[in-house]
JSON list of C-alpha atoms in Angstrom, two decimals:
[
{"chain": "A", "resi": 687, "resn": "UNK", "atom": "CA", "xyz": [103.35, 231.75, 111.53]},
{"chain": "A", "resi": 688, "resn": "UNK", "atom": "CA", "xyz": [101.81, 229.46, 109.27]},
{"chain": "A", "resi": 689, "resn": "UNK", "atom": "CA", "xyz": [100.11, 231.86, 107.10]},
{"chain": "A", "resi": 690, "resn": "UNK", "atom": "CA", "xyz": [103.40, 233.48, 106.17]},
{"chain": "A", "resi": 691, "resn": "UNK", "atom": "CA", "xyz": [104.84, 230.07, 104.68]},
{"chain": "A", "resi": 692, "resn": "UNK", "atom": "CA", "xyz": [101.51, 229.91, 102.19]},
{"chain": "A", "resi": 693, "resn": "UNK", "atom": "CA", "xyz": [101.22, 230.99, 98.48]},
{"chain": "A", "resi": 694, "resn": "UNK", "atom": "CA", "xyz": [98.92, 234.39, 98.28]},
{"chain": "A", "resi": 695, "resn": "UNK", "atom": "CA", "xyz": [96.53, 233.89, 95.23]},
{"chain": "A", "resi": 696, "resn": "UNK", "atom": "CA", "xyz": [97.60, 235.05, 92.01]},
{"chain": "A", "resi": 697, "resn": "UNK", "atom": "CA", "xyz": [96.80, 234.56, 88.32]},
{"chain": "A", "resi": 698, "resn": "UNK", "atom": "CA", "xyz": [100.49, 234.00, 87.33]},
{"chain": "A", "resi": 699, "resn": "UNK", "atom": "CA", "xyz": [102.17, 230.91, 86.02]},
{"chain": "A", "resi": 700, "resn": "UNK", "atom": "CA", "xyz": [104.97, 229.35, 88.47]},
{"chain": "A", "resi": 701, "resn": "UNK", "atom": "CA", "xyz": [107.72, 227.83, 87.62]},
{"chain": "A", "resi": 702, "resn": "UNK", "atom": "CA", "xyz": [110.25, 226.75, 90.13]},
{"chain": "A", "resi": 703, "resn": "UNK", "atom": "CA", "xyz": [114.10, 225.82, 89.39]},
{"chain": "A", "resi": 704, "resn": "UNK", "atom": "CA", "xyz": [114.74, 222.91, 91.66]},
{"chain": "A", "resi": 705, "resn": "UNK", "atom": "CA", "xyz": [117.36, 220.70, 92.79]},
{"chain": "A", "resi": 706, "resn": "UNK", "atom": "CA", "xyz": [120.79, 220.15, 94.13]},
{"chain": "A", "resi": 707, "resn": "UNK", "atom": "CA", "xyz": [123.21, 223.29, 94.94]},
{"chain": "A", "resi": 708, "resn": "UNK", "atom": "CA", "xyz": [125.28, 224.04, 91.99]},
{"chain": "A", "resi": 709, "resn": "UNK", "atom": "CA", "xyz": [123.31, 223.32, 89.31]},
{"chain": "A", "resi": 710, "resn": "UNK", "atom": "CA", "xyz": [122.40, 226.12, 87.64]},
{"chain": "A", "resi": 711, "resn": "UNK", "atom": "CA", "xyz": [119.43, 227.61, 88.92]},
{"chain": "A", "resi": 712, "resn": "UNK", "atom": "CA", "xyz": [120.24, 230.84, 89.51]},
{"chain": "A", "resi": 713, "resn": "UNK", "atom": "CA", "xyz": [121.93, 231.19, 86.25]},
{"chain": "A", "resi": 714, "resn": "UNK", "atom": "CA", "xyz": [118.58, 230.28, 84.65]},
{"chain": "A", "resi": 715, "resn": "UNK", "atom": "CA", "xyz": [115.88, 231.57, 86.54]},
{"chain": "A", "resi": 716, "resn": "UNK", "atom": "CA", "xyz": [117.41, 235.02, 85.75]},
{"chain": "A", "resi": 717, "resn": "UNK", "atom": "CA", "xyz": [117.78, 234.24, 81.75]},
{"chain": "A", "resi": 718, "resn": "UNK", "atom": "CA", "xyz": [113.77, 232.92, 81.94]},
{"chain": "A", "resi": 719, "resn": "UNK", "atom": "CA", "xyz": [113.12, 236.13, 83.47]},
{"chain": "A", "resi": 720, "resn": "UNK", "atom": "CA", "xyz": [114.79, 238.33, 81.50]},
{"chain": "A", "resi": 721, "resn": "UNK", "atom": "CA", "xyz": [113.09, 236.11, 78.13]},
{"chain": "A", "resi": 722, "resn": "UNK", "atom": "CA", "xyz": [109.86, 236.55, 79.36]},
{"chain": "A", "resi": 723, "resn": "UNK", "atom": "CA", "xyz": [109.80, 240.07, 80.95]},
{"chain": "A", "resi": 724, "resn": "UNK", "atom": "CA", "xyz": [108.70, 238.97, 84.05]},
{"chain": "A", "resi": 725, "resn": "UNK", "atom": "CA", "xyz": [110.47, 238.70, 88.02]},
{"chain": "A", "resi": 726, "resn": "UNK", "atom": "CA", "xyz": [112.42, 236.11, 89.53]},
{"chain": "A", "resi": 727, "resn": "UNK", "atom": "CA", "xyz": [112.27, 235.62, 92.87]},
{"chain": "A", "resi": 728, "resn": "UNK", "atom": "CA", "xyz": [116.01, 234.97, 94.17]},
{"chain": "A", "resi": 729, "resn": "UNK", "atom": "CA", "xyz": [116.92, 232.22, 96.69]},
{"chain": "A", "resi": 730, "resn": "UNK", "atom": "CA", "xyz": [117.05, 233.96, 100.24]},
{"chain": "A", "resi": 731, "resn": "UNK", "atom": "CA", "xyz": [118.74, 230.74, 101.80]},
{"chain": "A", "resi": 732, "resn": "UNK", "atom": "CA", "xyz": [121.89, 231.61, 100.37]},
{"chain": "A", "resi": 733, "resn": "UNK", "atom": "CA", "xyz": [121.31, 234.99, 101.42]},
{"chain": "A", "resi": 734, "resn": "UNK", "atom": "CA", "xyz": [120.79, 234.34, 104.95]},
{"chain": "A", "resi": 735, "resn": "UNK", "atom": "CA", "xyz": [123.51, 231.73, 105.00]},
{"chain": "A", "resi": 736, "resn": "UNK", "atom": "CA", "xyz": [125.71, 233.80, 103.59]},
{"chain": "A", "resi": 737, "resn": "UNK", "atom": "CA", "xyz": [125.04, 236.89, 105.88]},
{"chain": "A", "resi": 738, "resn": "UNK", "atom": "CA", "xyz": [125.55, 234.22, 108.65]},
{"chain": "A", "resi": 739, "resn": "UNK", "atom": "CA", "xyz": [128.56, 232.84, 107.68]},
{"chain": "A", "resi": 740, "resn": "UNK", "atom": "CA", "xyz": [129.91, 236.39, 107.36]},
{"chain": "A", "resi": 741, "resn": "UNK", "atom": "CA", "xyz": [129.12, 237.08, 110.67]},
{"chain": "A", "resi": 742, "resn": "UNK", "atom": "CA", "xyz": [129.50, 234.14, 112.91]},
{"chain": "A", "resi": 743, "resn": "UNK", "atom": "CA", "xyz": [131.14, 231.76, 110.84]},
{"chain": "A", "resi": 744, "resn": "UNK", "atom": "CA", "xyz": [128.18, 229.52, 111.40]},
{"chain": "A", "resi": 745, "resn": "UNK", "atom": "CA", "xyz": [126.29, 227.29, 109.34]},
{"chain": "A", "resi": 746, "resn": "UNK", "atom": "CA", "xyz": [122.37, 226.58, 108.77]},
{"chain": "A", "resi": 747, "resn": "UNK", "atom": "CA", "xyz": [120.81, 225.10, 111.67]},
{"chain": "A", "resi": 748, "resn": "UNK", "atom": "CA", "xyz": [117.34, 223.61, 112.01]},
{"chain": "A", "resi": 749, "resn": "UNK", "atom": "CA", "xyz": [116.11, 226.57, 113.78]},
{"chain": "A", "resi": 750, "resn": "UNK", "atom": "CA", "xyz": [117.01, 228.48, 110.62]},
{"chain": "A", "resi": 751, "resn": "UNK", "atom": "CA", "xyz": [114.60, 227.00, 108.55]},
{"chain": "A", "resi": 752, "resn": "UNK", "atom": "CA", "xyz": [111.29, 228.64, 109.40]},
{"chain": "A", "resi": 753, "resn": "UNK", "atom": "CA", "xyz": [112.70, 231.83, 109.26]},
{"chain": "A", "resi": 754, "resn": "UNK", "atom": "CA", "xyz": [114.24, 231.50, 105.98]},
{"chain": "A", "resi": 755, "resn": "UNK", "atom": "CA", "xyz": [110.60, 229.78, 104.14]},
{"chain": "A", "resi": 756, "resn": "UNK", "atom": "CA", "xyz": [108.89, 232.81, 105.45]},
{"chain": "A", "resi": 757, "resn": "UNK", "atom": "CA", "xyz": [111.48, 235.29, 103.80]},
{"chain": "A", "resi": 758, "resn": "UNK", "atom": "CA", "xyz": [111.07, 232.90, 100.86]},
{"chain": "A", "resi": 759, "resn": "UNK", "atom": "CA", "xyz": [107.65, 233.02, 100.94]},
{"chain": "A", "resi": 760, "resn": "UNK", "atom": "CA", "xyz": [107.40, 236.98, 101.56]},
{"chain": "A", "resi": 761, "resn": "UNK", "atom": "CA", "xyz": [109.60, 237.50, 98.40]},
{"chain": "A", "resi": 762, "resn": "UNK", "atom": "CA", "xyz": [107.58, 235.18, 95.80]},
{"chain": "A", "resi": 763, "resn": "UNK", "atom": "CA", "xyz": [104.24, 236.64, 97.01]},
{"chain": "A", "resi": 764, "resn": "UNK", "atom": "CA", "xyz": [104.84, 239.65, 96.27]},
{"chain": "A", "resi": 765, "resn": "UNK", "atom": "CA", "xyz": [106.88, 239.34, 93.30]},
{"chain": "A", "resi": 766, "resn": "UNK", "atom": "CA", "xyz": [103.71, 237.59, 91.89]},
{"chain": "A", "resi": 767, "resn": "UNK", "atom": "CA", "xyz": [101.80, 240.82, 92.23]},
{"chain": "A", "resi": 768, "resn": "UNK", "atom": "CA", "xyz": [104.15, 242.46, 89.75]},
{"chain": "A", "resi": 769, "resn": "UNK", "atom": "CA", "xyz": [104.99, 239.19, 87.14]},
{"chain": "A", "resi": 770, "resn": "UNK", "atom": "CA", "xyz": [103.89, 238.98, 83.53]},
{"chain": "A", "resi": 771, "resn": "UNK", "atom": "CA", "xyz": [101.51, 236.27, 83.46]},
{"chain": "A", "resi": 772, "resn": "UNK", "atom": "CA", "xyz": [104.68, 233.77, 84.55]},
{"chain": "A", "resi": 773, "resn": "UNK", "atom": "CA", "xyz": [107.00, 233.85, 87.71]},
{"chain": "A", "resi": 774, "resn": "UNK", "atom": "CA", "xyz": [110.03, 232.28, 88.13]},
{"chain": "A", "resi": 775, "resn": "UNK", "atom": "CA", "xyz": [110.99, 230.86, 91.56]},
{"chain": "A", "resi": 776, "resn": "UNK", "atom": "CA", "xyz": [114.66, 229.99, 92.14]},
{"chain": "A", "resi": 777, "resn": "UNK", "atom": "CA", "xyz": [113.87, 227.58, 95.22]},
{"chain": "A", "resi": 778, "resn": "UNK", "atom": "CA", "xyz": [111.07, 227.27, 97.22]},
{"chain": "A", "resi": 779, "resn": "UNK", "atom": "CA", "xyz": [109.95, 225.96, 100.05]},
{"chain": "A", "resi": 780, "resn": "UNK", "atom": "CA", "xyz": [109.79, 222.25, 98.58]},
{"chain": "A", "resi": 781, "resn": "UNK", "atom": "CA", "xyz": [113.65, 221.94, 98.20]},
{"chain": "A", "resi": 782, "resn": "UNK", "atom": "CA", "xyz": [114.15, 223.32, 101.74]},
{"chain": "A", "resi": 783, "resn": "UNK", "atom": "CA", "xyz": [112.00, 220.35, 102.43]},
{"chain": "A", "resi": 784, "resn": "UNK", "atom": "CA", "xyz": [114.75, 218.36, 100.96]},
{"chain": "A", "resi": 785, "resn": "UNK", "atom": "CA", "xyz": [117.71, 220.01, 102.76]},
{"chain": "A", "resi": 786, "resn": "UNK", "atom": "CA", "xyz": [115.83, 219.60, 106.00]},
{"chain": "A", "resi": 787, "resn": "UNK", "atom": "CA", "xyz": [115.49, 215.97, 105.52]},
{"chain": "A", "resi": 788, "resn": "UNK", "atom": "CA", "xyz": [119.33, 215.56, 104.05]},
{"chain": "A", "resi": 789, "resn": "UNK", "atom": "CA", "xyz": [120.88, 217.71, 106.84]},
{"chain": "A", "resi": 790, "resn": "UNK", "atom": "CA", "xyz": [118.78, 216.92, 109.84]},
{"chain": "A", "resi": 791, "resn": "UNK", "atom": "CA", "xyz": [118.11, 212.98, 109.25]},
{"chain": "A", "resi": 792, "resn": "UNK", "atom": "CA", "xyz": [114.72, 213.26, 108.34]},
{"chain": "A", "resi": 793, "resn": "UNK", "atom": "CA", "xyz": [113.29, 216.22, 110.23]},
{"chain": "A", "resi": 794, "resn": "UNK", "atom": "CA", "xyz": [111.44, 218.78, 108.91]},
{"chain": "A", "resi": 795, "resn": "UNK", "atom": "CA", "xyz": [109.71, 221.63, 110.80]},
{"chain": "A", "resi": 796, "resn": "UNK", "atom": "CA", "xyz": [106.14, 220.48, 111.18]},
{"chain": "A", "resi": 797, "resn": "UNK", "atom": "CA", "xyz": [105.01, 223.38, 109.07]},
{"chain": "A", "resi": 798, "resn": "UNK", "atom": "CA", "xyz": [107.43, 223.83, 106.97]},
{"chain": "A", "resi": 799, "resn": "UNK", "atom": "CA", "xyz": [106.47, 219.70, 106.08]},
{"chain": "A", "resi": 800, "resn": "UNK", "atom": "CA", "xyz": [102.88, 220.14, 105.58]},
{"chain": "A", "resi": 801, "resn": "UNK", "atom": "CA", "xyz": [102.21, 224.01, 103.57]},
{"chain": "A", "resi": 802, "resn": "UNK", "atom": "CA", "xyz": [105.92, 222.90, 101.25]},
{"chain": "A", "resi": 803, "resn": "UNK", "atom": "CA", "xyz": [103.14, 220.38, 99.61]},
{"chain": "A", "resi": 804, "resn": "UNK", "atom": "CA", "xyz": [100.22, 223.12, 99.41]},
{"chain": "A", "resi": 805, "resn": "UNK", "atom": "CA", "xyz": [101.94, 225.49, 97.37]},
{"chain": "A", "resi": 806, "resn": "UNK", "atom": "CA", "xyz": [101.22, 225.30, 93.90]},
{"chain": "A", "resi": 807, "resn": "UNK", "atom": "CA", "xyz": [103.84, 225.58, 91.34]},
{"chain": "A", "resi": 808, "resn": "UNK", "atom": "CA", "xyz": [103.00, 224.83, 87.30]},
{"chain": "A", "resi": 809, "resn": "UNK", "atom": "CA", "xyz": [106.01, 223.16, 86.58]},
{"chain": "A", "resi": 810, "resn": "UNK", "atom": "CA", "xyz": [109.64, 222.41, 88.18]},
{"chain": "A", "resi": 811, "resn": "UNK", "atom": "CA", "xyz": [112.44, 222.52, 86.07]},
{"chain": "A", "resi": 812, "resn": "UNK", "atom": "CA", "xyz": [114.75, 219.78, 87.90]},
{"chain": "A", "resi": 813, "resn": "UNK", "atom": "CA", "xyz": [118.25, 221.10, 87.48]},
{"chain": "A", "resi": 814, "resn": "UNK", "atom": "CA", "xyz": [121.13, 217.64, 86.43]},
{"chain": "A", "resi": 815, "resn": "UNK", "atom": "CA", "xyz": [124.51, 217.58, 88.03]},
{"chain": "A", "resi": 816, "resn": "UNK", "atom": "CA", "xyz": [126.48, 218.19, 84.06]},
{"chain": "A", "resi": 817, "resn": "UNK", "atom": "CA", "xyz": [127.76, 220.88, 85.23]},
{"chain": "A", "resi": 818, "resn": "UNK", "atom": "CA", "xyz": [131.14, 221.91, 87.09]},
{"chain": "A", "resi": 819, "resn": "UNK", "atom": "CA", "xyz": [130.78, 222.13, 90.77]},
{"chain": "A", "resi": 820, "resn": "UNK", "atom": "CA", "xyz": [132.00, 225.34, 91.92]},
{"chain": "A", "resi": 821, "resn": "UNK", "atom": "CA", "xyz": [133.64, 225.80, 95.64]},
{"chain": "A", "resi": 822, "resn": "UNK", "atom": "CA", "xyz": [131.96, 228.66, 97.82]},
{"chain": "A", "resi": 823, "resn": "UNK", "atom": "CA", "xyz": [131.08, 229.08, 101.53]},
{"chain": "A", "resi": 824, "resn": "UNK", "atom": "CA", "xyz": [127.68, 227.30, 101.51]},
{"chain": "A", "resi": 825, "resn": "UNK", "atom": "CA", "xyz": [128.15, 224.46, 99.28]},
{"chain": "A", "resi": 826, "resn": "UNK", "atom": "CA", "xyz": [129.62, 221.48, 100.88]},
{"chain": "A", "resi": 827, "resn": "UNK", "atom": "CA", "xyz": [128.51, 218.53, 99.47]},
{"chain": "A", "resi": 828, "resn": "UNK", "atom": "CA", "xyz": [130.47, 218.22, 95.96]},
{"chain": "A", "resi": 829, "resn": "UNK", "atom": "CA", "xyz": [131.18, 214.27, 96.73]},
{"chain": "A", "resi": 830, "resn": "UNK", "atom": "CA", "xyz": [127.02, 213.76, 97.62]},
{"chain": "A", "resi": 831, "resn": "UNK", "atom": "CA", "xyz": [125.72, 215.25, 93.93]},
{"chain": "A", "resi": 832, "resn": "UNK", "atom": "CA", "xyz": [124.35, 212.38, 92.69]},
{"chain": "A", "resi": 833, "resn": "UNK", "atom": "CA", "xyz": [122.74, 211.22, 96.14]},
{"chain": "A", "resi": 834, "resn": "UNK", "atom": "CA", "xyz": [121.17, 214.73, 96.52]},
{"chain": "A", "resi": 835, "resn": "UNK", "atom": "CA", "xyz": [119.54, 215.00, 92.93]},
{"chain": "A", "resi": 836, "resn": "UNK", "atom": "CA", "xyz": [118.04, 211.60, 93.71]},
{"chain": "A", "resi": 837, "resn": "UNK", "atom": "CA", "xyz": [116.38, 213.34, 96.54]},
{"chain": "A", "resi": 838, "resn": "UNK", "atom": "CA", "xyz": [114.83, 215.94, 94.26]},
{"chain": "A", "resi": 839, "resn": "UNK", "atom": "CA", "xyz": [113.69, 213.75, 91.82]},
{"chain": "A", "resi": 840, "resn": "UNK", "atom": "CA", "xyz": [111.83, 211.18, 94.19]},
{"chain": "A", "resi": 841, "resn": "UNK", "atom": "CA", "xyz": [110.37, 214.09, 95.79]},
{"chain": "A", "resi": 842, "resn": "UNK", "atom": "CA", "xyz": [108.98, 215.39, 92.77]},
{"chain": "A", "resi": 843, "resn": "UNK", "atom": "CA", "xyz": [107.69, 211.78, 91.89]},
{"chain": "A", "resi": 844, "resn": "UNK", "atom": "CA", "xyz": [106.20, 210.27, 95.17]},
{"chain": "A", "resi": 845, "resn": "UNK", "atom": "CA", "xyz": [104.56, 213.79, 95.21]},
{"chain": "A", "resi": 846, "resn": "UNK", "atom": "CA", "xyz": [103.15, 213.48, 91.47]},
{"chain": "A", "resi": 847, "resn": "UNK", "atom": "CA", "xyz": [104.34, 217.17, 90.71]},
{"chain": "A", "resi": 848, "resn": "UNK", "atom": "CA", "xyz": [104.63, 218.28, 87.24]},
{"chain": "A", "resi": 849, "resn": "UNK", "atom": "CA", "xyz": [108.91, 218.27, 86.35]},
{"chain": "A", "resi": 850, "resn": "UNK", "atom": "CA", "xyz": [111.12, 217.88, 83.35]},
{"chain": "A", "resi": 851, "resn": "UNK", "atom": "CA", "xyz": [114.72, 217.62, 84.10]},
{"chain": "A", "resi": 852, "resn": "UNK", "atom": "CA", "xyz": [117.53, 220.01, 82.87]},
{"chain": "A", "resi": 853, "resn": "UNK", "atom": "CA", "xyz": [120.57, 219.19, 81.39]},
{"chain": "A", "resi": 854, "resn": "UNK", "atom": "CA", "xyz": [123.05, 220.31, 79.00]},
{"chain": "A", "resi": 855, "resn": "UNK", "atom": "CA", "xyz": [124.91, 223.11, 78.64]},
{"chain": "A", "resi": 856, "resn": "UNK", "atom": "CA", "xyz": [123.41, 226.98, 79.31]},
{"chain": "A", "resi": 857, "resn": "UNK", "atom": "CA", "xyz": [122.61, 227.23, 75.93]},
{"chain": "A", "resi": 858, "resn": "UNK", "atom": "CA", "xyz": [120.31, 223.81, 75.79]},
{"chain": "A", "resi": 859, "resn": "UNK", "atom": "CA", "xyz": [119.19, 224.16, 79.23]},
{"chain": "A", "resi": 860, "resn": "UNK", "atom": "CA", "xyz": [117.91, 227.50, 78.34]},
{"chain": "A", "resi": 861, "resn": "UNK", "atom": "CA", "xyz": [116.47, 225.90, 74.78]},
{"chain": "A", "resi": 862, "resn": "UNK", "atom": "CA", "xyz": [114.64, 223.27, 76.88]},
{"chain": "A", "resi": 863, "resn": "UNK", "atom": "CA", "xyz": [113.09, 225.31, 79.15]},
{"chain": "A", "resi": 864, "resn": "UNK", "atom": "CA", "xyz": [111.76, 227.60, 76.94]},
{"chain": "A", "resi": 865, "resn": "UNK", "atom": "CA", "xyz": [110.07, 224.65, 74.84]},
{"chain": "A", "resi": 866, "resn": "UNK", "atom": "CA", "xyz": [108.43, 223.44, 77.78]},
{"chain": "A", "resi": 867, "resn": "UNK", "atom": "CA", "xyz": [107.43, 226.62, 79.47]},
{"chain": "A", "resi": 868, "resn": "UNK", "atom": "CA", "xyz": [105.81, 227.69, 75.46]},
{"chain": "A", "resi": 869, "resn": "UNK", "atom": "CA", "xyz": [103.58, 225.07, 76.35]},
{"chain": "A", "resi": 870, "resn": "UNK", "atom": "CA", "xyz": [102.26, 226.36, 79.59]},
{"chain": "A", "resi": 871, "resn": "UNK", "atom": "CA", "xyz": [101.62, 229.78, 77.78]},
{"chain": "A", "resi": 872, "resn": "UNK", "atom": "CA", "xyz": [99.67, 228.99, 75.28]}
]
């Protein structure tokens, strides 16, 4: 099981859009992509979740969380066999770190814990709260925003992981990351 939550080695730049729900990273990780000519590896939490929900009417539950980093996982290794020279990662297993610890006081799956700090990413774009929070089935934390991108920044710090945060509107978010990905790519 472990294996399937690690990186698989790969000359390709990562970038990961990271942070609180509603914040844009979907929106950008698809505009970087499309820029640079190169994949984007979508956010299967939502997927799952959402297939859940759709089902059952049931949220995420601890027990969810392995399955969904592997999935995670699965997808980003092997959209890094087919990126130009930089990948774009909206989520990894990091920010379900996060979630785990928000939503389940703390707790993260042992595993889950220990290979979310292995993985190597270039540089996180950290994703601000400046923009509207939109209503769906998954998000349910609009009144927490500020709390939760706290979270993701003292992660990123106590961790001493490369980040630059994002803020702005899509237009200057997209201008910002550009400027700082230009550097990676040089």
């Amino acid at each position: 099981m472990e294996e399937k939550l690690r990186q698989h080695p790969s000359d390709c730049i990562r970038v990961v859009l990271f942070g609180p729900e509603c914040t844009g990273k979907t929106t950008l990780s698809q505009q970087l992509a499309s820029y640079y000519d190169t994949q984007c590896v979508s956010e299967y939490m939502r997927e799952y979740l959402q297939e859940k929900w759709n089902k059952t009417k049931k949220v995420c539950v601890f027990d969810d969380l392995i399955p969904i980093g592997e999935e995670q996982m699965r997808l980003e290794n092997e959209a890094a066999t087919k990126a130009n020279k930089i990948l774009f990662c909206d989520t990894n297993l990091l920010e379900l770190k996060v979630y785990s610890e928000a939503y389940y006081d703390g707790a993260v799956p042992e595993k889950l814990n220990k290979i979310s700090l292995e993985n190597v990413y270039d540089l996180y774009l950290l994703t601000y709260i400046d923009i509207p929070w939109v209503a769906d089935d998954l998000r349910d934390k609009p009144h927490e925003r500020e709390e939760m991108f706290l979270r993701f920044k003292e992660c990123l710090e106590h961790n001493n992981l490369p980040y630059i945060v994002i803020k702005g509107d899509k237009t200057s978010r997209f201008e910002q990351a550009i400027r700082h990905i230009s550097q990676l790519i040089i």
